[in-house]
Amino acid sequence: MNYSELTQIAKEVKSKAYCPYSNFHVGAALQTTAGEVYTGVNVENSSYGLTICAERTAVFKAVSEGEKHFKAISIASDSPDFITPCGACRQVLMEICGKDLEVILSNGNNEIRILKLEELLPLSFNKDILDL
Ligand code: THU
């Protein structure tokens, strides 16, 4: 599956977001190195801080199914601008997917931008530093 197809999945799934407070629908599609795709949406809560982003939903679904190796994540919203993962999601993606994960950003003009996670989270604090 190419990155436009992965982005199409992220765009489609965003309609399932539970976002009555922000009304900002986000969809994510996480691709494993074996080609499986796990989707995620943002799920909000009346206690706002409990909200989970689409990216982390996708990561936690995949990890729960035993996945360990990831190639790319595509993120989509209804915004005309490119949407990027929040800081918390960048840290979780670094932990689970690693610095070489390809992050596919999309905007409302059907354009995509491809970045390595390391570019979005340079000089990260990560498990290598703990030396366990
Ligand atoms: N959100 C995501 O799901 N992913 C992002 O990359 C940025 C923000 C969600 C959280 C919240 O439900 C809504 O978008 C507005 O911040």
Short mmCIF file of C-alpha atoms and ligand atoms in Angstrom, two decimals:
data_model
loop_
_atom_site.label_atom_id
_atom_site.label_comp_id
_atom_site.label_asym_id
_atom_site.label_seq_id
_atom_site.Cartn_x
_atom_site.Cartn_y
_atom_site.Cartn_z
CA MET A 1 0.00 0.00 0.00
CA ASN A 2 1.40 3.42 -0.91
CA TYR A 3 1.19 6.55 1.21
CA SER A 4 -1.72 8.08 -0.72
CA GLU A 5 -3.73 4.93 -0.02
CA LEU A 6 -2.71 5.01 3.65
CA THR A 7 -3.78 8.66 3.79
CA GLN A 8 -7.11 7.80 2.19
CA ILE A 9 -7.74 5.36 5.06
CA ALA A 10 -6.87 8.06 7.61
CA LYS A 11 -9.26 10.47 5.87
CA GLU A 12 -12.08 7.94 5.84
CA VAL A 13 -11.74 6.91 9.48
CA LYS A 14 -11.81 10.48 10.82
CA SER A 15 -15.61 10.50 10.51
CA LYS A 16 -15.63 8.06 13.44
CA ALA A 17 -13.92 10.53 15.79
CA TYR A 18 -15.74 11.20 19.06
CA CYS A 19 -15.13 14.94 19.36
CA PRO A 20 -18.26 16.75 20.62
CA TYR A 21 -16.15 19.40 22.43
CA SER A 22 -13.68 20.45 19.75
CA ASN A 23 -15.56 19.21 16.69
CA PHE A 24 -12.07 18.63 15.28
CA HIS A 25 -12.08 15.21 13.62
CA VAL A 26 -8.73 13.45 13.34
CA GLY A 27 -7.98 10.10 11.73
CA ALA A 28 -4.75 8.11 11.81
CA ALA A 29 -3.64 5.04 9.87
CA LEU A 30 -0.60 3.18 11.20
CA GLN A 31 1.14 0.74 8.86
CA THR A 32 3.29 -2.11 10.15
CA THR A 33 6.39 -3.29 8.29
CA ALA A 34 4.38 -6.38 7.33
CA GLY A 35 1.71 -4.18 5.72
CA GLU A 36 -1.08 -4.37 8.29
CA VAL A 37 -2.95 -1.13 8.96
CA TYR A 38 -4.40 -0.04 12.30
CA THR A 39 -6.65 2.99 12.39
CA GLY A 40 -7.36 5.44 15.19
CA VAL A 41 -9.51 8.48 15.89
CA ASN A 42 -9.54 11.08 18.66
CA VAL A 43 -11.83 10.21 21.54
CA GLU A 44 -12.75 13.15 23.77
CA ASN A 45 -14.22 13.32 27.27
CA SER A 46 -16.23 15.84 29.29
CA SER A 47 -13.19 15.80 31.59
CA TYR A 48 -11.13 17.31 28.77
CA GLY A 49 -7.72 16.08 29.91
CA LEU A 50 -8.77 12.48 29.37
CA THR A 51 -9.00 13.00 25.62
CA ILE A 52 -6.85 10.67 23.53
CA CYS A 53 -5.54 11.66 20.11
CA ALA A 54 -6.06 9.63 16.96
CA GLU A 55 -2.37 8.74 16.72
CA ARG A 56 -2.17 7.20 20.18
CA THR A 57 -5.44 5.32 19.64
CA ALA A 58 -3.91 3.70 16.56
CA VAL A 59 -0.64 2.88 18.34
CA PHE A 60 -2.36 1.36 21.35
CA LYS A 61 -4.67 -0.72 19.17
CA ALA A 62 -1.70 -2.10 17.25
CA VAL A 63 0.38 -2.84 20.34
CA SER A 64 -2.63 -4.57 21.89
CA GLU A 65 -2.74 -6.88 18.89
CA GLY A 66 0.92 -7.81 19.35
CA GLU A 67 2.44 -5.58 16.65
CA LYS A 68 6.02 -4.50 17.19
CA HIS A 69 7.42 -3.17 13.92
CA PHE A 70 6.08 -0.07 12.23
CA LYS A 71 6.77 1.69 8.96
CA ALA A 72 4.53 4.75 8.70
CA ILE A 73 1.62 6.67 10.16
CA SER A 74 -0.66 8.93 8.18
CA ILE A 75 -2.70 11.64 9.90
CA ALA A 76 -5.71 13.48 8.49
CA SER A 77 -8.13 16.16 9.64
CA ASP A 78 -10.62 18.53 8.01
CA SER A 79 -8.20 21.44 8.34
CA PRO A 80 -6.84 23.05 5.16
CA ASP A 81 -3.44 23.04 6.89
CA PHE A 82 -1.11 20.09 7.39
CA ILE A 83 -1.86 18.49 10.75
CA THR A 84 1.07 17.34 12.88
CA PRO A 85 1.03 15.06 15.92
CA CYS A 86 0.99 16.76 19.34
CA GLY A 87 3.99 16.52 21.64
CA ALA A 88 2.57 13.66 23.70
CA CYS A 89 1.90 11.61 20.57
CA ARG A 90 5.41 12.28 19.23
CA GLN A 91 6.87 10.88 22.45
CA VAL A 92 4.64 7.78 22.32
CA LEU A 93 5.41 7.23 18.63
CA MET A 94 9.14 7.48 19.42
CA GLU A 95 8.82 4.87 22.16
CA ILE A 96 6.83 2.35 20.16
CA CYS A 97 7.74 3.00 16.51
CA GLY A 98 11.21 4.55 16.70
CA LYS A 99 12.93 7.52 15.07
CA ASP A 100 12.75 6.19 11.51
CA LEU A 101 8.94 6.01 11.43
CA GLU A 102 7.64 7.89 8.41
CA VAL A 103 4.98 10.43 9.36
CA ILE A 104 2.65 11.31 6.52
CA LEU A 105 0.97 14.69 6.94
CA SER A 106 -1.96 15.68 4.78
CA ASN A 107 -3.99 18.81 4.19
CA GLY A 108 -7.31 19.71 2.63
CA ASN A 109 -5.77 20.14 -0.83
CA ASN A 110 -4.92 16.44 -1.11
CA GLU A 111 -1.24 17.24 -0.63
CA ILE A 112 0.99 15.07 1.52
CA ARG A 113 4.30 15.73 3.27
CA ILE A 114 6.54 12.93 4.47
CA LEU A 115 8.81 13.39 7.48
CA LYS A 116 10.82 11.05 9.67
CA LEU A 117 9.66 11.02 13.28
CA GLU A 118 13.16 12.16 14.26
CA GLU A 119 12.54 15.42 12.39
CA LEU A 120 9.41 16.03 14.46
CA LEU A 121 11.07 15.09 17.75
CA PRO A 122 14.79 15.89 17.57
CA LEU A 123 17.04 15.25 20.57
CA SER A 124 14.35 13.06 22.10
CA PHE A 125 14.50 11.48 25.52
CA ASN A 126 14.10 7.80 24.70
CA LYS A 127 14.68 4.28 25.97
CA ASP A 128 18.26 4.13 24.62
CA ILE A 129 19.23 6.82 27.11
CA LEU A 130 18.00 4.73 30.05
CA ASP A 131 20.47 1.98 29.12
CA LEU A 132 18.42 -0.73 30.85
N1 THU B 1 -5.90 15.76 18.08
C1 THU B 1 -5.54 14.56 17.55
O1 THU B 1 -6.28 13.58 17.62
N2 THU B 1 -4.34 14.47 16.93
C2 THU B 1 -3.50 15.52 16.74
O2 THU B 1 -2.46 15.35 16.10
C3 THU B 1 -3.83 16.85 17.26
C4 THU B 1 -5.06 16.92 18.05
C5 THU B 1 -7.23 15.88 18.68
C6 THU B 1 -7.29 16.05 20.16
C7 THU B 1 -8.61 16.76 20.34
O3 THU B 1 -9.65 15.78 20.37
C8 THU B 1 -8.78 17.57 19.07
O4 THU B 1 -7.88 17.02 18.13
C9 THU B 1 -8.49 19.05 19.26
O5 THU B 1 -7.27 19.25 19.87
#
